[in-house]
Amino acid sequence: MAHEMSEEEIRKHVRVYLFVFGALLALTVITVAASYLHHVVPMSVSIVIALFIAIIKGSLVACYFMHLIDERKMIYWTLILTAVFFVGLLLLPFFSKLDQVQT
């Protein structure tokens, strides 16, 4: 059975979506403005600014439009599992060398 939302809940969600849309629109304008900063600041600084803005925009899209903000526990476990496997893969050559040294 589907969860029925009240009219006020729907309005609240629409307000959040409109706010996020406005923020994405403003950040897009800021990104375009930052592309002209290379005349004032070094190109590397302009790139860092643009990447920072892109991270914020991507986070907004992922959190609100993809509804990942409600899935925090699952996301944290996925990140922890990913980090454990990453560290394991980084240590794999070390352990294989350690095995060769002992024999």
PDB file of N, CA and C in Angstrom:
ATOM      1  N   MET A   1       0.833  -1.172   0.000  1.00  0.00           N
ATOM      2  CA  MET A   1       0.000   0.000   0.000  1.00  0.00           C
ATOM      3  C   MET A   1       0.879   1.238   0.000  1.00  0.00           C
ATOM      4  N   ALA A   2       0.647   2.133  -0.903  1.00  0.00           N
ATOM      5  CA  ALA A   2       1.469   3.315  -1.067  1.00  0.00           C
ATOM      6  C   ALA A   2       1.234   4.301   0.078  1.00  0.00           C
ATOM      7  N   HIS A   3       2.287   5.019   0.424  1.00  0.00           N
ATOM      8  CA  HIS A   3       2.201   6.032   1.468  1.00  0.00           C
ATOM      9  C   HIS A   3       1.535   7.276   0.894  1.00  0.00           C
ATOM     10  N   GLU A   4       0.418   7.653   1.462  1.00  0.00           N
ATOM     11  CA  GLU A   4      -0.310   8.827   0.994  1.00  0.00           C
ATOM     12  C   GLU A   4       0.237  10.050   1.716  1.00  0.00           C
ATOM     13  N   MET A   5       0.538  11.076   0.945  1.00  0.00           N
ATOM     14  CA  MET A   5       1.079  12.293   1.511  1.00  0.00           C
ATOM     15  C   MET A   5      -0.019  13.350   1.599  1.00  0.00           C
ATOM     16  N   SER A   6       0.047  14.131   2.671  1.00  0.00           N
ATOM     17  CA  SER A   6      -0.919  15.217   2.814  1.00  0.00           C
ATOM     18  C   SER A   6      -0.536  16.358   1.870  1.00  0.00           C
ATOM     19  N   GLU A   7      -1.462  17.268   1.711  1.00  0.00           N
ATOM     20  CA  GLU A   7      -1.214  18.401   0.823  1.00  0.00           C
ATOM     21  C   GLU A   7      -0.056  19.260   1.346  1.00  0.00           C
ATOM     22  N   GLU A   8       0.050  19.376   2.651  1.00  0.00           N
ATOM     23  CA  GLU A   8       1.138  20.174   3.239  1.00  0.00           C
ATOM     24  C   GLU A   8       2.498  19.510   3.006  1.00  0.00           C
ATOM     25  N   GLU A   9       2.571  18.187   3.123  1.00  0.00           N
ATOM     26  CA  GLU A   9       3.819  17.477   2.850  1.00  0.00           C
ATOM     27  C   GLU A   9       4.247  17.660   1.402  1.00  0.00           C
ATOM     28  N   ILE A  10       3.281  17.612   0.494  1.00  0.00           N
ATOM     29  CA  ILE A  10       3.597  17.806  -0.928  1.00  0.00           C
ATOM     30  C   ILE A  10       4.125  19.212  -1.163  1.00  0.00           C
ATOM     31  N   ARG A  11       3.481  20.202  -0.549  1.00  0.00           N
ATOM     32  CA  ARG A  11       3.955  21.586  -0.682  1.00  0.00           C
ATOM     33  C   ARG A  11       5.368  21.736  -0.142  1.00  0.00           C
ATOM     34  N   LYS A  12       5.642  21.062   0.973  1.00  0.00           N
ATOM     35  CA  LYS A  12       6.985  21.130   1.566  1.00  0.00           C
ATOM     36  C   LYS A  12       8.019  20.553   0.599  1.00  0.00           C
ATOM     37  N   HIS A  13       7.714  19.422  -0.004  1.00  0.00           N
ATOM     38  CA  HIS A  13       8.639  18.804  -0.959  1.00  0.00           C
ATOM     39  C   HIS A  13       8.829  19.680  -2.193  1.00  0.00           C
ATOM     40  N   VAL A  14       7.752  20.280  -2.668  1.00  0.00           N
ATOM     41  CA  VAL A  14       7.852  21.152  -3.835  1.00  0.00           C
ATOM     42  C   VAL A  14       8.713  22.359  -3.515  1.00  0.00           C
ATOM     43  N   ARG A  15       8.560  22.919  -2.310  1.00  0.00           N
ATOM     44  CA  ARG A  15       9.408  24.051  -1.896  1.00  0.00           C
ATOM     45  C   ARG A  15      10.877  23.664  -1.879  1.00  0.00           C
ATOM     46  N   VAL A  16      11.174  22.478  -1.354  1.00  0.00           N
ATOM     47  CA  VAL A  16      12.566  22.018  -1.323  1.00  0.00           C
ATOM     48  C   VAL A  16      13.104  21.857  -2.742  1.00  0.00           C
ATOM     49  N   TYR A  17      12.315  21.249  -3.619  1.00  0.00           N
ATOM     50  CA  TYR A  17      12.756  21.066  -5.007  1.00  0.00           C
ATOM     51  C   TYR A  17      12.968  22.404  -5.701  1.00  0.00           C
ATOM     52  N   LEU A  18      12.092  23.354  -5.465  1.00  0.00           N
ATOM     53  CA  LEU A  18      12.262  24.681  -6.075  1.00  0.00           C
ATOM     54  C   LEU A  18      13.486  25.396  -5.514  1.00  0.00           C
ATOM     55  N   PHE A  19      13.741  25.236  -4.219  1.00  0.00           N
ATOM     56  CA  PHE A  19      14.933  25.828  -3.623  1.00  0.00           C
ATOM     57  C   PHE A  19      16.198  25.207  -4.221  1.00  0.00           C
ATOM     58  N   VAL A  20      16.210  23.905  -4.343  1.00  0.00           N
ATOM     59  CA  VAL A  20      17.373  23.227  -4.925  1.00  0.00           C
ATOM     60  C   VAL A  20      17.548  23.648  -6.380  1.00  0.00           C
ATOM     61  N   PHE A  21      16.444  23.757  -7.120  1.00  0.00           N
ATOM     62  CA  PHE A  21      16.521  24.223  -8.505  1.00  0.00           C
ATOM     63  C   PHE A  21      17.112  25.628  -8.567  1.00  0.00           C
ATOM     64  N   GLY A  22      16.667  26.509  -7.687  1.00  0.00           N
ATOM     65  CA  GLY A  22      17.213  27.869  -7.645  1.00  0.00           C
ATOM     66  C   GLY A  22      18.694  27.875  -7.298  1.00  0.00           C
ATOM     67  N   ALA A  23      19.081  27.026  -6.345  1.00  0.00           N
ATOM     68  CA  ALA A  23      20.493  26.938  -5.972  1.00  0.00           C
ATOM     69  C   ALA A  23      21.332  26.424  -7.137  1.00  0.00           C
ATOM     70  N   LEU A  24      20.819  25.412  -7.850  1.00  0.00           N
ATOM     71  CA  LEU A  24      21.547  24.891  -9.008  1.00  0.00           C
ATOM     72  C   LEU A  24      21.663  25.940 -10.104  1.00  0.00           C
ATOM     73  N   LEU A  25      20.617  26.709 -10.309  1.00  0.00           N
ATOM     74  CA  LEU A  25      20.636  27.783 -11.295  1.00  0.00           C
ATOM     75  C   LEU A  25      21.662  28.849 -10.907  1.00  0.00           C
ATOM     76  N   ALA A  26      21.655  29.257  -9.640  1.00  0.00           N
ATOM     77  CA  ALA A  26      22.611  30.256  -9.167  1.00  0.00           C
ATOM     78  C   ALA A  26      24.042  29.735  -9.260  1.00  0.00           C
ATOM     79  N   LEU A  27      24.251  28.478  -8.889  1.00  0.00           N
ATOM     80  CA  LEU A  27      25.599  27.906  -8.964  1.00  0.00           C
ATOM     81  C   LEU A  27      26.074  27.773 -10.406  1.00  0.00           C
ATOM     82  N   THR A  28      25.154  27.550 -11.330  1.00  0.00           N
ATOM     83  CA  THR A  28      25.532  27.506 -12.741  1.00  0.00           C
ATOM     84  C   THR A  28      26.000  28.878 -13.209  1.00  0.00           C
ATOM     85  N   VAL A  29      25.297  29.917 -12.791  1.00  0.00           N
ATOM     86  CA  VAL A  29      25.716  31.286 -13.127  1.00  0.00           C
ATOM     87  C   VAL A  29      27.077  31.592 -12.505  1.00  0.00           C
ATOM     88  N   ILE A  30      27.285  31.156 -11.272  1.00  0.00           N
ATOM     89  CA  ILE A  30      28.576  31.367 -10.606  1.00  0.00           C
ATOM     90  C   ILE A  30      29.679  30.592 -11.326  1.00  0.00           C
ATOM     91  N   THR A  31      29.380  29.398 -11.802  1.00  0.00           N
ATOM     92  CA  THR A  31      30.363  28.615 -12.547  1.00  0.00           C
ATOM     93  C   THR A  31      30.775  29.332 -13.833  1.00  0.00           C
ATOM     94  N   VAL A  32      29.801  29.885 -14.532  1.00  0.00           N
ATOM     95  CA  VAL A  32      30.109  30.621 -15.758  1.00  0.00           C
ATOM     96  C   VAL A  32      30.941  31.849 -15.421  1.00  0.00           C
ATOM     97  N   ALA A  33      30.593  32.545 -14.348  1.00  0.00           N
ATOM     98  CA  ALA A  33      31.379  33.712 -13.933  1.00  0.00           C
ATOM     99  C   ALA A  33      32.794  33.299 -13.539  1.00  0.00           C
ATOM    100  N   ALA A  34      32.935  32.152 -12.891  1.00  0.00           N
ATOM    101  CA  ALA A  34      34.259  31.665 -12.481  1.00  0.00           C
ATOM    102  C   ALA A  34      35.116  31.308 -13.682  1.00  0.00           C
ATOM    103  N   SER A  35      34.485  30.973 -14.797  1.00  0.00           N
ATOM    104  CA  SER A  35      35.273  30.635 -15.982  1.00  0.00           C
ATOM    105  C   SER A  35      36.007  31.860 -16.534  1.00  0.00           C
ATOM    106  N   TYR A  36      35.549  33.048 -16.177  1.00  0.00           N
ATOM    107  CA  TYR A  36      36.219  34.275 -16.612  1.00  0.00           C
ATOM    108  C   TYR A  36      37.259  34.758 -15.608  1.00  0.00           C
ATOM    109  N   LEU A  37      37.418  34.033 -14.497  1.00  0.00           N
ATOM    110  CA  LEU A  37      38.398  34.420 -13.479  1.00  0.00           C
ATOM    111  C   LEU A  37      39.838  34.168 -13.905  1.00  0.00           C
ATOM    112  N   HIS A  38      40.043  33.387 -14.949  1.00  0.00           N
ATOM    113  CA  HIS A  38      41.420  33.055 -15.328  1.00  0.00           C
ATOM    114  C   HIS A  38      42.201  34.285 -15.766  1.00  0.00           C
ATOM    115  N   HIS A  39      41.518  35.405 -16.007  1.00  0.00           N
ATOM    116  CA  HIS A  39      42.216  36.651 -16.318  1.00  0.00           C
ATOM    117  C   HIS A  39      42.744  37.310 -15.047  1.00  0.00           C
ATOM    118  N   VAL A  40      42.134  36.987 -13.911  1.00  0.00           N
ATOM    119  CA  VAL A  40      42.484  37.625 -12.643  1.00  0.00           C
ATOM    120  C   VAL A  40      43.356  36.723 -11.778  1.00  0.00           C
ATOM    121  N   VAL A  41      42.994  35.459 -11.702  1.00  0.00           N
ATOM    122  CA  VAL A  41      43.719  34.500 -10.866  1.00  0.00           C
ATOM    123  C   VAL A  41      44.333  33.429 -11.761  1.00  0.00           C
ATOM    124  N   PRO A  42      45.298  32.682 -11.242  1.00  0.00           N
ATOM    125  CA  PRO A  42      45.876  31.602 -12.064  1.00  0.00           C
ATOM    126  C   PRO A  42      44.825  30.572 -12.483  1.00  0.00           C
ATOM    127  N   MET A  43      45.081  29.922 -13.592  1.00  0.00           N
ATOM    128  CA  MET A  43      44.149  28.937 -14.139  1.00  0.00           C
ATOM    129  C   MET A  43      43.874  27.816 -13.136  1.00  0.00           C
ATOM    130  N   SER A  44      44.888  27.404 -12.378  1.00  0.00           N
ATOM    131  CA  SER A  44      44.691  26.320 -11.409  1.00  0.00           C
ATOM    132  C   SER A  44      43.683  26.716 -10.331  1.00  0.00           C
ATOM    133  N   VAL A  45      43.687  27.963  -9.923  1.00  0.00           N
ATOM    134  CA  VAL A  45      42.729  28.429  -8.927  1.00  0.00           C
ATOM    135  C   VAL A  45      41.322  28.433  -9.520  1.00  0.00           C
ATOM    136  N   SER A  46      41.199  28.866 -10.775  1.00  0.00           N
ATOM    137  CA  SER A  46      39.895  28.851 -11.447  1.00  0.00           C
ATOM    138  C   SER A  46      39.351  27.429 -11.538  1.00  0.00           C
ATOM    139  N   ILE A  47      40.226  26.476 -11.824  1.00  0.00           N
ATOM    140  CA  ILE A  47      39.802  25.082 -11.922  1.00  0.00           C
ATOM    141  C   ILE A  47      39.351  24.554 -10.568  1.00  0.00           C
ATOM    142  N   VAL A  48      40.083  24.893  -9.516  1.00  0.00           N
ATOM    143  CA  VAL A  48      39.701  24.452  -8.170  1.00  0.00           C
ATOM    144  C   VAL A  48      38.344  25.037  -7.785  1.00  0.00           C
ATOM    145  N   ILE A  49      38.113  26.305  -8.097  1.00  0.00           N
ATOM    146  CA  ILE A  49      36.828  26.937  -7.799  1.00  0.00           C
ATOM    147  C   ILE A  49      35.710  26.244  -8.569  1.00  0.00           C
ATOM    148  N   ALA A  50      35.933  26.002  -9.856  1.00  0.00           N
ATOM    149  CA  ALA A  50      34.908  25.345 -10.680  1.00  0.00           C
ATOM    150  C   ALA A  50      34.624  23.931 -10.174  1.00  0.00           C
ATOM    151  N   LEU A  51      35.656  23.188  -9.771  1.00  0.00           N
ATOM    152  CA  LEU A  51      35.445  21.839  -9.240  1.00  0.00           C
ATOM    153  C   LEU A  51      34.689  21.869  -7.918  1.00  0.00           C
ATOM    154  N   PHE A  52      34.990  22.846  -7.081  1.00  0.00           N
ATOM    155  CA  PHE A  52      34.281  22.979  -5.810  1.00  0.00           C
ATOM    156  C   PHE A  52      32.795  23.241  -6.058  1.00  0.00           C
ATOM    157  N   ILE A  53      32.496  24.129  -6.991  1.00  0.00           N
ATOM    158  CA  ILE A  53      31.105  24.419  -7.333  1.00  0.00           C
ATOM    159  C   ILE A  53      30.436  23.171  -7.913  1.00  0.00           C
ATOM    160  N   ALA A  54      31.152  22.432  -8.749  1.00  0.00           N
ATOM    161  CA  ALA A  54      30.597  21.207  -9.338  1.00  0.00           C
ATOM    162  C   ALA A  54      30.301  20.162  -8.265  1.00  0.00           C
ATOM    163  N   ILE A  55      31.144  20.076  -7.250  1.00  0.00           N
ATOM    164  CA  ILE A  55      30.907  19.130  -6.152  1.00  0.00           C
ATOM    165  C   ILE A  55      29.634  19.505  -5.400  1.00  0.00           C
ATOM    166  N   ILE A  56      29.451  20.785  -5.156  1.00  0.00           N
ATOM    167  CA  ILE A  56      28.242  21.231  -4.472  1.00  0.00           C
ATOM    168  C   ILE A  56      27.008  20.920  -5.313  1.00  0.00           C
ATOM    169  N   LYS A  57      27.072  21.218  -6.607  1.00  0.00           N
ATOM    170  CA  LYS A  57      25.927  20.954  -7.485  1.00  0.00           C
ATOM    171  C   LYS A  57      25.632  19.460  -7.573  1.00  0.00           C
ATOM    172  N   GLY A  58      26.652  18.649  -7.705  1.00  0.00           N
ATOM    173  CA  GLY A  58      26.460  17.201  -7.753  1.00  0.00           C
ATOM    174  C   GLY A  58      25.871  16.661  -6.461  1.00  0.00           C
ATOM    175  N   SER A  59      26.316  17.219  -5.338  1.00  0.00           N
ATOM    176  CA  SER A  59      25.770  16.790  -4.052  1.00  0.00           C
ATOM    177  C   SER A  59      24.299  17.146  -3.924  1.00  0.00           C
ATOM    178  N   LEU A  60      23.935  18.339  -4.382  1.00  0.00           N
ATOM    179  CA  LEU A  60      22.528  18.729  -4.339  1.00  0.00           C
ATOM    180  C   LEU A  60      21.668  17.796  -5.178  1.00  0.00           C
ATOM    181  N   VAL A  61      22.126  17.495  -6.375  1.00  0.00           N
ATOM    182  CA  VAL A  61      21.359  16.595  -7.252  1.00  0.00           C
ATOM    183  C   VAL A  61      21.243  15.213  -6.623  1.00  0.00           C
ATOM    184  N   ALA A  62      22.360  14.682  -6.130  1.00  0.00           N
ATOM    185  CA  ALA A  62      22.338  13.337  -5.547  1.00  0.00           C
ATOM    186  C   ALA A  62      21.475  13.280  -4.286  1.00  0.00           C
ATOM    187  N   CYS A  63      21.592  14.277  -3.442  1.00  0.00           N
ATOM    188  CA  CYS A  63      20.861  14.249  -2.171  1.00  0.00           C
ATOM    189  C   CYS A  63      19.370  14.449  -2.337  1.00  0.00           C
ATOM    190  N   TYR A  64      18.976  15.396  -3.168  1.00  0.00           N
ATOM    191  CA  TYR A  64      17.566  15.746  -3.216  1.00  0.00           C
ATOM    192  C   TYR A  64      16.817  15.120  -4.387  1.00  0.00           C
ATOM    193  N   PHE A  65      17.369  15.200  -5.585  1.00  0.00           N
ATOM    194  CA  PHE A  65      16.644  14.654  -6.725  1.00  0.00           C
ATOM    195  C   PHE A  65      16.756  13.137  -6.806  1.00  0.00           C
ATOM    196  N   MET A  66      17.854  12.579  -6.298  1.00  0.00           N
ATOM    197  CA  MET A  66      17.996  11.124  -6.279  1.00  0.00           C
ATOM    198  C   MET A  66      17.607  10.542  -4.917  1.00  0.00           C
ATOM    199  N   HIS A  67      17.185  11.396  -3.984  1.00  0.00           N
ATOM    200  CA  HIS A  67      16.687  11.015  -2.663  1.00  0.00           C
ATOM    201  C   HIS A  67      17.717  10.241  -1.834  1.00  0.00           C
ATOM    202  N   LEU A  68      19.000  10.530  -2.024  1.00  0.00           N
ATOM    203  CA  LEU A  68      20.015   9.823  -1.263  1.00  0.00           C
ATOM    204  C   LEU A  68      20.197  10.395   0.133  1.00  0.00           C
ATOM    205  N   ILE A  69      19.637  11.551   0.392  1.00  0.00           N
ATOM    206  CA  ILE A  69      19.757  12.147   1.721  1.00  0.00           C
ATOM    207  C   ILE A  69      19.006  11.306   2.761  1.00  0.00           C
ATOM    208  N   ASP A  70      18.026  10.539   2.323  1.00  0.00           N
ATOM    209  CA  ASP A  70      17.266   9.678   3.236  1.00  0.00           C
ATOM    210  C   ASP A  70      17.923   8.317   3.437  1.00  0.00           C
ATOM    211  N   GLU A  71      18.966   8.030   2.722  1.00  0.00           N
ATOM    212  CA  GLU A  71      19.616   6.717   2.765  1.00  0.00           C
ATOM    213  C   GLU A  71      21.000   6.795   3.409  1.00  0.00           C
ATOM    214  N   ARG A  72      21.167   7.625   4.409  1.00  0.00           N
ATOM    215  CA  ARG A  72      22.490   7.861   4.998  1.00  0.00           C
ATOM    216  C   ARG A  72      23.143   6.593   5.536  1.00  0.00           C
ATOM    217  N   LYS A  73      22.395   5.787   6.265  1.00  0.00           N
ATOM    218  CA  LYS A  73      22.982   4.592   6.881  1.00  0.00           C
ATOM    219  C   LYS A  73      23.536   3.651   5.816  1.00  0.00           C
ATOM    220  N   MET A  74      22.770   3.419   4.746  1.00  0.00           N
ATOM    221  CA  MET A  74      23.229   2.537   3.681  1.00  0.00           C
ATOM    222  C   MET A  74      24.451   3.128   2.963  1.00  0.00           C
ATOM    223  N   ILE A  75      24.436   4.426   2.753  1.00  0.00           N
ATOM    224  CA  ILE A  75      25.556   5.074   2.068  1.00  0.00           C
ATOM    225  C   ILE A  75      26.820   4.977   2.911  1.00  0.00           C
ATOM    226  N   TYR A  76      26.709   5.210   4.220  1.00  0.00           N
ATOM    227  CA  TYR A  76      27.888   5.106   5.086  1.00  0.00           C
ATOM    228  C   TYR A  76      28.460   3.688   5.080  1.00  0.00           C
ATOM    229  N   TRP A  77      27.594   2.684   5.139  1.00  0.00           N
ATOM    230  CA  TRP A  77      28.090   1.307   5.101  1.00  0.00           C
ATOM    231  C   TRP A  77      28.754   0.994   3.761  1.00  0.00           C
ATOM    232  N   THR A  78      28.189   1.512   2.678  1.00  0.00           N
ATOM    233  CA  THR A  78      28.775   1.302   1.359  1.00  0.00           C
ATOM    234  C   THR A  78      30.143   1.970   1.268  1.00  0.00           C
ATOM    235  N   LEU A  79      30.259   3.183   1.805  1.00  0.00           N
ATOM    236  CA  LEU A  79      31.548   3.880   1.792  1.00  0.00           C
ATOM    237  C   LEU A  79      32.582   3.160   2.657  1.00  0.00           C
ATOM    238  N   ILE A  80      32.160   2.675   3.806  1.00  0.00           N
ATOM    239  CA  ILE A  80      33.086   1.939   4.677  1.00  0.00           C
ATOM    240  C   ILE A  80      33.565   0.672   3.990  1.00  0.00           C
ATOM    241  N   LEU A  81      32.650  -0.072   3.385  1.00  0.00           N
ATOM    242  CA  LEU A  81      33.019  -1.294   2.671  1.00  0.00           C
ATOM    243  C   LEU A  81      33.971  -0.984   1.518  1.00  0.00           C
ATOM    244  N   THR A  82      33.696   0.085   0.788  1.00  0.00           N
ATOM    245  CA  THR A  82      34.573   0.494  -0.307  1.00  0.00           C
ATOM    246  C   THR A  82      35.963   0.837   0.209  1.00  0.00           C
ATOM    247  N   ALA A  83      36.030   1.572   1.322  1.00  0.00           N
ATOM    248  CA  ALA A  83      37.331   1.945   1.891  1.00  0.00           C
ATOM    249  C   ALA A  83      38.109   0.716   2.344  1.00  0.00           C
ATOM    250  N   VAL A  84      37.415  -0.242   2.944  1.00  0.00           N
ATOM    251  CA  VAL A  84      38.087  -1.469   3.399  1.00  0.00           C
ATOM    252  C   VAL A  84      38.664  -2.233   2.204  1.00  0.00           C
ATOM    253  N   PHE A  85      37.878  -2.396   1.145  1.00  0.00           N
ATOM    254  CA  PHE A  85      38.386  -3.093  -0.036  1.00  0.00           C
ATOM    255  C   PHE A  85      39.516  -2.307  -0.699  1.00  0.00           C
ATOM    256  N   PHE A  86      39.426  -0.988  -0.711  1.00  0.00           N
ATOM    257  CA  PHE A  86      40.483  -0.159  -1.300  1.00  0.00           C
ATOM    258  C   PHE A  86      41.793  -0.339  -0.538  1.00  0.00           C
ATOM    259  N   VAL A  87      41.727  -0.265   0.776  1.00  0.00           N
ATOM    260  CA  VAL A  87      42.930  -0.460   1.593  1.00  0.00           C
ATOM    261  C   VAL A  87      43.459  -1.876   1.403  1.00  0.00           C
ATOM    262  N   GLY A  88      42.569  -2.861   1.331  1.00  0.00           N
ATOM    263  CA  GLY A  88      43.004  -4.239   1.092  1.00  0.00           C
ATOM    264  C   GLY A  88      43.725  -4.397  -0.235  1.00  0.00           C
ATOM    265  N   LEU A  89      43.197  -3.753  -1.273  1.00  0.00           N
ATOM    266  CA  LEU A  89      43.856  -3.826  -2.580  1.00  0.00           C
ATOM    267  C   LEU A  89      45.199  -3.103  -2.574  1.00  0.00           C
ATOM    268  N   LEU A  90      45.287  -2.014  -1.821  1.00  0.00           N
ATOM    269  CA  LEU A  90      46.568  -1.316  -1.723  1.00  0.00           C
ATOM    270  C   LEU A  90      47.608  -2.150  -0.983  1.00  0.00           C
ATOM    271  N   LEU A  91      47.178  -2.905  -0.001  1.00  0.00           N
ATOM    272  CA  LEU A  91      48.102  -3.724   0.798  1.00  0.00           C
ATOM    273  C   LEU A  91      48.405  -5.068   0.162  1.00  0.00           C
ATOM    274  N   LEU A  92      47.658  -5.466  -0.832  1.00  0.00           N
ATOM    275  CA  LEU A  92      47.853  -6.768  -1.473  1.00  0.00           C
ATOM    276  C   LEU A  92      49.277  -6.958  -2.001  1.00  0.00           C
ATOM    277  N   PRO A  93      49.871  -6.007  -2.712  1.00  0.00           N
ATOM    278  CA  PRO A  93      51.263  -6.207  -3.158  1.00  0.00           C
ATOM    279  C   PRO A  93      52.245  -6.328  -1.990  1.00  0.00           C
ATOM    280  N   PHE A  94      51.982  -5.594  -0.907  1.00  0.00           N
ATOM    281  CA  PHE A  94      52.853  -5.673   0.260  1.00  0.00           C
ATOM    282  C   PHE A  94      52.826  -7.075   0.858  1.00  0.00           C
ATOM    283  N   PHE A  95      51.639  -7.634   1.008  1.00  0.00           N
ATOM    284  CA  PHE A  95      51.530  -8.965   1.578  1.00  0.00           C
ATOM    285  C   PHE A  95      52.093 -10.041   0.653  1.00  0.00           C
ATOM    286  N   SER A  96      51.981  -9.860  -0.652  1.00  0.00           N
ATOM    287  CA  SER A  96      52.561 -10.840  -1.565  1.00  0.00           C
ATOM    288  C   SER A  96      54.088 -10.776  -1.519  1.00  0.00           C
ATOM    289  N   LYS A  97      54.658  -9.590  -1.378  1.00  0.00           N
ATOM    290  CA  LYS A  97      56.115  -9.465  -1.219  1.00  0.00           C
ATOM    291  C   LYS A  97      56.559 -10.055   0.101  1.00  0.00           C
ATOM    292  N   LEU A  98      55.772  -9.841   1.150  1.00  0.00           N
ATOM    293  CA  LEU A  98      56.087 -10.373   2.485  1.00  0.00           C
ATOM    294  C   LEU A  98      56.135 -11.881   2.439  1.00  0.00           C
ATOM    295  N   ASP A  99      55.215 -12.501   1.703  1.00  0.00           N
ATOM    296  CA  ASP A  99      55.181 -13.960   1.560  1.00  0.00           C
ATOM    297  C   ASP A  99      56.419 -14.462   0.822  1.00  0.00           C
ATOM    298  N   GLN A 100      56.898 -13.737  -0.190  1.00  0.00           N
ATOM    299  CA  GLN A 100      58.086 -14.137  -0.936  1.00  0.00           C
ATOM    300  C   GLN A 100      59.341 -14.002  -0.103  1.00  0.00           C
ATOM    301  N   VAL A 101      59.409 -13.001   0.777  1.00  0.00           N
ATOM    302  CA  VAL A 101      60.583 -12.789   1.613  1.00  0.00           C
ATOM    303  C   VAL A 101      60.699 -13.915   2.644  1.00  0.00           C
ATOM    304  N   GLN A 102      59.605 -14.402   3.165  1.00  0.00           N
ATOM    305  CA  GLN A 102      59.639 -15.429   4.204  1.00  0.00           C
ATOM    306  C   GLN A 102      60.009 -16.795   3.650  1.00  0.00           C
ATOM    307  N   THR A 103      59.776 -17.051   2.348  1.00  0.00           N
ATOM    308  CA  THR A 103      60.097 -18.373   1.796  1.00  0.00           C
ATOM    309  C   THR A 103      61.457 -18.437   1.203  1.00  0.00           C
TER     310      THR A 103
END
